[in-house]
Coordinates of C-alpha atoms and ligand atoms in Angstrom, one line a residue:
M885 CA 0.0 0.0 0.1
R886 CA 1.3 3.6 -0.8
I887 CA -0.1 6.2 1.8
L888 CA -0.2 9.0 -1.2
E889 CA -3.0 6.5 -3.0
L890 CA -4.8 6.6 0.2
I891 CA -4.8 9.8 0.4
D892 CA -6.2 10.5 -2.9
K893 CA -8.9 7.8 -2.1
K894 CA -9.9 9.8 0.9
K895 CA -9.6 13.0 -0.9
S896 CA -12.3 11.6 -3.4
N897 CA -14.6 10.5 -0.6
Q898 CA -13.9 6.7 -1.0
E899 CA -14.7 4.8 1.6
L900 CA -11.3 2.9 3.4
T901 CA -11.2 -0.7 3.8
K902 CA -10.1 -2.2 7.3
Q903 CA -6.9 -3.1 5.7
E904 CA -6.2 0.1 4.7
I905 CA -7.2 1.8 7.9
D906 CA -5.0 -0.8 9.7
W907 CA -1.9 -0.1 7.6
I908 CA -2.3 3.7 8.1
V909 CA -2.2 3.3 11.8
K910 CA 0.5 0.9 11.9
E911 CA 2.9 2.5 9.5
Y912 CA 1.9 6.0 11.0
T913 CA 3.0 4.6 14.6
A914 CA 6.1 3.1 13.8
G915 CA 7.4 6.1 12.2
N916 CA 7.3 5.0 8.7
I917 CA 4.4 7.6 7.2
P918 CA 6.1 11.2 7.8
D919 CA 4.0 13.9 9.7
Y920 CA 3.4 15.9 7.0
Q921 CA 1.7 13.0 5.1
M922 CA -0.5 12.3 7.7
S923 CA -1.4 15.6 8.3
A924 CA -2.8 15.3 4.8
F925 CA -4.7 12.3 5.5
L926 CA -5.8 13.6 8.6
M927 CA -6.8 16.8 6.7
A928 CA -8.7 14.8 3.9
V929 CA -10.7 13.2 6.7
C930 CA -11.9 16.2 8.3
F931 CA -13.1 17.5 4.7
T932 CA -15.1 14.7 3.6
D933 CA -15.7 12.7 6.5
F934 CA -15.7 8.9 7.5
S935 CA -18.5 6.2 7.2
D936 CA -19.2 4.4 10.4
E937 CA -17.8 1.4 9.4
E938 CA -14.3 3.5 9.0
T939 CA -14.7 5.3 12.0
Y940 CA -15.3 1.7 13.8
N941 CA -12.3 0.2 12.1
L942 CA -9.8 3.3 13.0
T943 CA -11.0 3.0 16.7
V944 CA -10.1 -1.1 16.5
A945 CA -7.1 -0.2 15.0
M946 CA -6.3 2.6 17.3
R947 CA -7.3 0.2 20.7
D948 CA -4.9 -2.6 19.3
A949 CA -1.8 -0.7 18.5
G950 CA -1.1 -0.7 22.4
D951 CA -1.9 -2.3 25.4
I952 CA -5.5 -3.6 26.8
I953 CA -6.1 -3.6 30.5
D954 CA -7.5 -6.1 32.0
L955 CA -9.5 -5.1 35.1
S956 CA -11.1 -8.5 35.4
A957 CA -9.4 -9.0 39.1
I958 CA -11.5 -6.1 40.4
K959 CA -14.6 -7.5 41.8
G960 CA -18.0 -6.0 40.8
I961 CA -19.2 -4.0 37.3
K962 CA -16.5 -1.4 36.4
V963 CA -17.9 1.7 34.7
D964 CA -15.8 4.1 33.3
K965 CA -17.0 7.8 32.7
H966 CA -15.4 10.5 30.2
S967 CA -15.9 13.8 29.1
S968 CA -15.1 15.3 25.9
G969 CA -13.5 18.0 27.3
G970 CA -14.7 21.6 29.0
V971 CA -13.8 24.6 30.9
G972 CA -14.0 24.4 34.6
D973 CA -15.3 21.0 34.4
K974 CA -14.6 18.8 37.9
I975 CA -17.1 16.3 37.7
T976 CA -14.9 13.6 37.2
P977 CA -13.0 14.4 40.9
I978 CA -17.0 14.7 42.6
L979 CA -17.9 11.5 41.2
L980 CA -14.9 9.6 42.2
G981 CA -16.1 10.9 46.0
V982 CA -19.5 10.1 45.4
I983 CA -19.8 6.8 43.3
G984 CA -17.0 5.7 45.4
A985 CA -19.2 5.7 48.4
L986 CA -21.9 3.6 46.8
D987 CA -19.4 0.8 46.5
V988 CA -19.2 1.2 42.9
P989 CA -15.9 0.4 41.9
I990 CA -14.0 3.2 39.5
A991 CA -10.7 2.7 37.9
K992 CA -10.5 5.9 36.0
M993 CA -7.4 6.4 33.4
S994 CA -7.2 10.0 32.8
G995 CA -5.3 12.6 30.8
R996 CA -3.7 16.2 31.2
G997 CA -5.3 19.6 30.2
L998 CA -4.4 20.3 26.2
G999 CA -5.6 23.5 24.6
H1000 CA -8.0 25.7 26.4
T1001 CA -9.6 22.3 28.0
G1002 CA -8.4 21.1 31.7
G1003 CA -7.1 17.9 32.8
T1004 CA -8.3 15.8 35.9
I1005 CA -4.6 14.9 36.3
D1006 CA -3.0 18.3 36.6
K1007 CA -6.1 19.0 39.0
F1008 CA -5.2 16.1 41.7
E1009 CA -1.4 16.9 41.2
C1010 CA -1.8 20.0 43.1
I1011 CA -2.3 18.2 46.3
P1012 CA 1.3 17.7 47.7
G1013 CA 2.6 13.7 47.4
F1014 CA -0.7 13.2 44.9
R1015 CA 0.7 10.4 42.4
A1016 CA -1.4 9.6 39.4
D1017 CA 2.2 7.1 38.0
L1018 CA 0.7 3.8 38.9
S1019 CA 1.7 1.0 37.4
I1020 CA -1.4 -1.5 36.1
D1021 CA -1.1 -3.7 39.7
E1022 CA -0.9 -0.9 41.7
F1023 CA -4.1 0.5 40.1
I1024 CA -5.8 -2.6 40.5
E1025 CA -4.9 -2.9 43.8
N1026 CA -6.0 0.5 44.8
V1027 CA -9.6 0.0 43.5
N1028 CA -9.9 -3.5 45.1
S1029 CA -8.8 -1.7 48.6
V1030 CA -10.6 1.6 48.7
G1031 CA -13.0 1.4 45.8
V1032 CA -11.6 4.1 43.6
A1033 CA -8.8 4.7 41.7
I1034 CA -6.9 7.2 39.2
A1035 CA -4.3 6.8 36.8
E1036 CA -2.5 8.7 34.0
Q1037 CA -3.0 6.8 30.7
T1038 CA 0.3 5.0 29.8
S1039 CA 1.9 5.5 26.8
D1040 CA 1.2 1.9 26.3
L1041 CA -2.2 2.5 26.0
A1042 CA -3.7 3.5 22.8
P1043 CA -0.5 4.6 21.7
A1044 CA -1.4 5.7 18.2
D1045 CA -4.2 7.7 19.2
K1046 CA -1.5 9.8 21.6
K1047 CA 0.7 10.3 18.4
I1048 CA -2.3 11.1 15.9
Y1049 CA -3.9 13.5 18.5
A1050 CA -0.8 15.3 19.1
L1051 CA -0.6 15.7 15.1
R1052 CA -4.3 16.9 15.0
D1053 CA -3.8 19.4 18.1
V1054 CA -1.1 21.2 15.8
T1055 CA -2.7 20.7 12.5
G1056 CA -6.3 22.0 12.8
T1057 CA -7.6 18.4 12.6
V1058 CA -8.9 18.1 16.1
D1059 CA -12.6 19.1 15.5
S1060 CA -13.7 16.1 13.1
I1061 CA -16.6 14.2 14.5
P1062 CA -15.4 10.6 13.7
L1063 CA -11.6 11.3 14.6
I1064 CA -12.9 12.4 18.3
A1065 CA -15.2 9.6 18.3
S1066 CA -12.5 6.8 17.7
S1067 CA -9.8 8.7 19.5
I1068 CA -12.0 8.8 22.7
M1069 CA -13.7 5.6 22.2
S1070 CA -10.2 3.6 21.4
K1071 CA -8.9 4.6 24.9
K1072 CA -12.0 3.9 26.7
L1073 CA -12.2 0.2 25.0
A1074 CA -8.6 -0.3 25.9
S1075 CA -9.0 0.5 29.4
G1076 CA -11.2 -2.4 30.4
S1077 CA -14.1 -1.1 32.3
D1078 CA -17.4 -2.9 31.6
K1079 CA -19.5 -0.2 30.9
I1080 CA -18.9 3.7 29.7
V1081 CA -20.9 7.0 30.7
L1082 CA -20.0 9.6 28.0
D1083 CA -20.4 13.2 29.0
V1084 CA -20.5 15.0 25.3
T1085 CA -20.0 18.7 25.9
V1086 CA -21.3 21.4 24.0
G1087 CA -21.1 25.0 23.6
S1088 CA -18.5 27.7 23.7
G1089 CA -15.9 25.6 26.1
A1090 CA -16.4 22.5 23.9
F1091 CA -15.1 20.9 20.6
M1092 CA -18.6 20.6 19.3
T1093 CA -20.3 24.2 19.3
N1094 CA -23.7 22.9 18.6
L1095 CA -26.2 20.6 19.4
E1096 CA -26.5 18.6 16.1
D1097 CA -22.8 17.8 16.1
A1098 CA -22.7 17.1 19.4
R1099 CA -26.1 14.1 18.9
K1100 CA -23.8 12.9 15.8
L1101 CA -20.6 12.5 17.9
A1102 CA -22.5 10.8 20.7
T1103 CA -24.4 8.5 18.5
K1104 CA -21.1 7.6 16.7
M1105 CA -19.3 6.6 20.3
V1106 CA -22.2 5.1 21.8
A1107 CA -22.7 2.8 18.7
I1108 CA -19.1 1.9 18.9
G1109 CA -19.3 1.1 22.7
N1110 CA -22.3 -1.2 22.1
R1111 CA -20.6 -2.7 19.2
F1112 CA -18.0 -4.1 21.5
G1113 CA -20.6 -5.5 24.0
K1114 CA -19.9 -2.3 26.0
E1115 CA -23.1 -1.0 27.2
T1116 CA -22.7 2.6 26.6
I1117 CA -24.6 5.9 27.1
A1118 CA -23.8 9.5 26.3
V1119 CA -25.4 12.5 28.1
I1120 CA -25.0 15.5 26.4
T1121 CA -24.5 18.4 28.5
N1122 CA -24.1 22.6 28.1
M1123 CA -20.4 23.7 28.1
D1124 CA -21.4 27.2 27.1
E1125 CA -20.4 29.1 30.2
P1126 CA -17.7 27.2 32.6
L1127 CA -19.1 24.8 34.6
G1128 CA -19.4 26.2 38.3
L1129 CA -17.5 28.7 39.7
S1130 CA -13.7 27.9 39.3
V1131 CA -11.6 27.3 36.1
G1132 CA -8.1 26.4 36.8
N1133 CA -6.3 23.4 38.9
A1134 CA -5.8 24.5 42.8
V1135 CA -8.9 26.5 42.5
E1136 CA -11.0 23.8 41.0
I1137 CA -9.9 21.0 43.9
A1138 CA -11.2 23.4 46.6
E1139 CA -14.6 23.7 44.4
V1140 CA -14.4 20.2 44.4
V1141 CA -14.3 20.0 48.1
R1142 CA -16.8 22.1 48.7
T1143 CA -19.0 20.5 46.2
L1144 CA -18.4 17.0 48.2
K1145 CA -19.3 18.6 51.5
G1146 CA -22.4 19.8 50.1
Y1147 CA -22.2 23.5 48.8
G1148 CA -22.0 22.3 44.9
M1149 CA -23.1 25.0 42.6
P1150 CA -26.4 24.0 40.7
D1151 CA -25.3 23.3 37.0
V1152 CA -22.2 21.1 38.5
M1153 CA -24.5 19.2 40.7
E1154 CA -27.0 18.6 37.7
I1155 CA -24.7 16.9 35.9
V1156 CA -23.3 15.4 38.7
F1157 CA -26.5 13.8 39.1
T1158 CA -27.4 12.9 35.8
L1159 CA -24.0 11.3 34.9
G1160 CA -23.8 9.7 38.3
S1161 CA -27.6 8.0 38.1
Y1162 CA -26.2 6.4 35.0
M1163 CA -23.0 5.0 36.6
I1164 CA -25.2 3.7 39.4
M1165 CA -27.7 2.0 37.2
L1166 CA -25.3 0.6 34.9
A1167 CA -23.4 -1.0 37.9
G1168 CA -26.5 -2.4 39.2
K1169 CA -27.3 -0.3 42.3
A1170 CA -30.4 1.4 41.5
N1171 CA -33.6 0.3 39.6
N1172 CA -34.2 4.0 38.1
A1173 CA -32.6 7.7 38.2
G1174 CA -34.6 8.7 41.2
E1175 CA -33.2 5.6 43.7
A1176 CA -29.9 6.4 42.4
R1177 CA -30.3 10.4 43.0
I1178 CA -31.3 9.6 46.9
L1179 CA -28.6 7.8 46.9
M1180 CA -26.0 10.1 46.1
E1181 CA -27.7 12.9 48.1
T1182 CA -27.5 10.5 51.3
V1183 CA -23.7 10.4 50.6
I1184 CA -23.0 13.7 50.2
S1185 CA -25.5 14.8 53.1
N1186 CA -23.8 12.3 55.2
G1187 CA -20.2 13.0 54.6
S1188 CA -19.8 9.5 53.1
A1189 CA -18.4 10.9 49.9
Y1190 CA -16.2 13.4 51.3
N1191 CA -14.8 10.8 53.4
K1192 CA -14.1 8.3 50.2
F1193 CA -12.6 11.4 48.6
L1194 CA -10.2 11.7 51.5
E1195 CA -9.2 7.9 51.4
F1196 CA -8.8 7.8 48.0
V1197 CA -6.3 10.8 48.0
A1198 CA -4.3 9.4 50.9
N1199 CA -4.1 6.0 49.2
Q1200 CA -2.3 7.6 46.4
G1201 CA -0.1 9.7 48.2
G1202 CA -1.9 12.9 48.4
D1203 CA -1.5 14.9 51.5
I1204 CA -5.4 15.3 52.7
S1205 CA -4.4 18.0 55.5
Y1206 CA -4.3 20.4 52.1
V1207 CA -7.6 18.4 51.3
R1208 CA -9.3 19.5 54.5
N1209 CA -8.1 23.0 54.6
Y1210 CA -8.1 23.5 51.0
D1211 CA -6.8 27.2 51.4
T1212 CA -3.5 26.1 51.9
L1213 CA -3.0 24.5 48.2
V1214 CA -0.9 26.3 46.1
Q1215 CA -2.1 30.2 45.8
P1216 CA -0.9 32.9 43.4
S1217 CA 0.9 36.3 43.7
I1218 CA -2.2 38.4 42.5
I1219 CA -5.4 38.2 42.8
R1220 CA -7.3 40.5 40.7
E1221 CA -11.0 41.9 40.7
V1222 CA -12.5 42.2 37.5
Q1223 CA -15.5 44.8 37.6
S1224 CA -18.7 45.0 35.5
E1225 CA -18.6 48.1 33.0
E1226 CA -22.2 48.0 32.5
S1227 CA -25.2 46.9 34.4
G1228 CA -27.6 44.1 33.6
Y1229 CA -28.4 40.7 33.5
V1230 CA -25.2 38.1 32.8
H1231 CA -26.5 36.6 29.2
K1232 CA -23.3 34.9 28.4
I1233 CA -19.5 33.7 29.6
N1234 CA -17.8 32.5 27.0
A1235 CA -16.2 29.6 28.1
R1236 CA -13.7 29.2 25.5
I1237 CA -12.2 32.6 26.0
I1238 CA -12.6 32.1 30.0
G1239 CA -10.2 28.6 29.0
D1240 CA -7.6 30.3 27.1
S1241 CA -7.0 32.6 29.3
V1242 CA -6.3 30.5 32.4
K1243 CA -4.1 28.5 29.6
I1244 CA -2.3 32.4 29.2
L1245 CA -1.8 32.6 32.8
G1246 CA -0.3 29.3 33.0
G1247 CA -2.6 27.1 34.1
G1248 CA -2.9 25.1 30.9
R1249 CA -0.8 24.0 28.6
D1250 CA -0.6 24.4 24.5
N1251 CA 1.7 21.0 23.9
I1252 CA 1.5 17.9 26.0
D1253 CA 5.1 18.3 27.7
D1254 CA 4.4 21.7 28.7
E1255 CA 4.6 22.8 32.6
I1256 CA 1.5 24.3 34.2
D1257 CA 1.3 26.7 37.1
P1258 CA -1.6 24.9 39.3
S1259 CA -1.9 28.2 41.6
V1260 CA -3.6 30.7 38.4
G1261 CA -6.8 30.4 37.3
I1262 CA -10.3 32.4 37.0
V1263 CA -12.6 32.3 39.7
I1264 CA -16.3 33.4 38.1
N1265 CA -18.5 35.6 40.6
K1266 CA -21.3 35.9 38.8
K1267 CA -23.0 33.6 36.9
V1268 CA -25.2 33.6 33.6
S1269 CA -28.6 35.1 34.6
E1270 CA -27.6 36.8 37.8
Q1271 CA -27.9 40.5 38.0
V1272 CA -25.1 42.6 38.0
K1273 CA -24.4 46.8 38.6
T1274 CA -21.6 48.4 37.0
G1275 CA -18.2 48.4 39.5
Q1276 CA -19.8 45.0 40.9
I1277 CA -17.2 42.0 40.9
L1278 CA -17.9 39.9 37.7
A1279 CA -14.7 37.5 38.5
F1280 CA -11.1 37.0 40.1
I1281 CA -8.2 36.5 38.3
Y1282 CA -5.2 34.3 39.9
G1283 CA -2.0 35.0 38.5
N1284 CA 1.4 35.3 39.1
D1285 CA 2.6 37.3 36.5
K1286 CA 1.1 41.3 35.8
E1287 CA 1.2 41.1 32.3
K1288 CA -0.7 37.9 31.7
V1289 CA -2.9 39.1 34.4
D1290 CA -3.8 42.3 32.6
I1291 CA -4.5 40.4 29.1
A1292 CA -6.7 37.9 31.3
Y1293 CA -8.6 40.9 32.7
R1294 CA -9.5 42.3 29.0
N1295 CA -10.4 38.8 27.8
V1296 CA -12.6 38.3 30.9
I1297 CA -14.5 41.6 30.2
D1298 CA -14.8 40.6 26.7
A1299 CA -16.0 36.8 27.6
Y1300 CA -19.2 38.5 29.5
E1301 CA -22.4 39.5 27.5
I1302 CA -24.5 41.6 29.5
G1303 CA -27.9 42.5 28.4
A1304 CA -31.0 44.5 29.9
E1305 CA -33.4 41.6 29.9
P1306 CA -33.4 39.3 32.8
I1307 CA -33.1 35.5 31.0
E1308 CA -33.7 32.4 32.9
R1309 CA -30.8 29.9 33.7
P1310 CA -29.7 27.6 30.8
K1311 CA -30.7 24.1 30.8
M1312 CA -27.6 22.0 31.4
I1313 CA -28.7 18.3 30.1
L1314 CA -29.4 18.9 26.2
D1315 CA -30.1 15.1 25.1
I1316 CA -29.3 11.2 26.4
I1317 CA -28.4 9.0 23.6
K1318 CA -28.8 5.2 24.6
Ligands
URA1239 N1 -10.5 14.3 23.6 C1 -9.7 13.2 23.0 O1 -9.3 12.2 23.7 N2 -9.8 13.1 21.6 C2 -10.1 14.0 20.5 O2 -10.0 13.7 19.7 C3 -10.7 15.1 21.4 C4 -10.7 15.2 22.6

């Protein structure tokens, strides 16, 4: 086979065979196809599309290019949860406490933040001592002893996706529905859980900016999971404004702790309860969403979700005195108020602009190897639908560099859209695809 012929075939929108897709993945991963030809191929996929069969074949090829984790040594039904990315998305750490407290085993493989979106491993690593570089044996042992563990995806898990995703990130080829679907599902299928709950985000802070595309992505991923015999459900959630109050790393861990203690923001709780209900039902611990929700409310109000979180953080080496007293987590040298320049109601907070601003402050990364500053971030003070008067605080900027704080300040002003008319709080759950 020759890569040039396959680029031409895709460019003219012909369907590739399983053998052709296997060949491209294998040869690119082995370093036999140069980045410039793979970029041309990926761009052809973006412009022409991939059929369901091609998407499935790409997923299988990327899954099989690396290790496939065997979690059968963990007792019970393992349900994985994955988000397609967002701004202020702290749902995974919260669910680890809540679902873990209900004796549903969670073996969570997670990644780091890239671009405007944050990453769960980065957030946990701002707790001194916390380790996510677990071996597979440690990972399984932690789930068996505490019920919950999180590990950074090893480079042996779906290495083809790792290499292709890094190339897509710098060649403008991330936002393709079949490429996203196969990238996410190759990792989910390699990481060994029995069932999968997907949070497909839509809005200014997500890869999918409209509901129709989010539905297409969710439908493709659910079909792939089910075809593998892993029951998969996708919840389409609103990611138009940053989720909850904080965007960053230490600031998000502080919000996770407050949420587990019962002080969660309504938008965060709506998503926690919906995704959590499906996880609990798929694990066979409740018959319906109402029952699952009562279970979750109970473990939050009686403190067991918070205690499970402490137990799991300690088990991974984290110093829980920093969780108990989250004000001692790493702090920035500058905290600047952003004051509203007009009066009215908050109509919109562009999550993408907020995510990009946190990246400028140093809290995110352009390249997967970049260092991040865990102390910086943006804390929202006025959410969508709230009334605001000139001079009132819209948000706080946490930074360590005055020039970057100045840039973030202007960005936050631009991210807020203030209108004269009152508006309703937006819906957070936009669809469920089963
Ligand atoms: N997240 C992934 O893991 N892959 C994508 O392609 C997009 C988001």
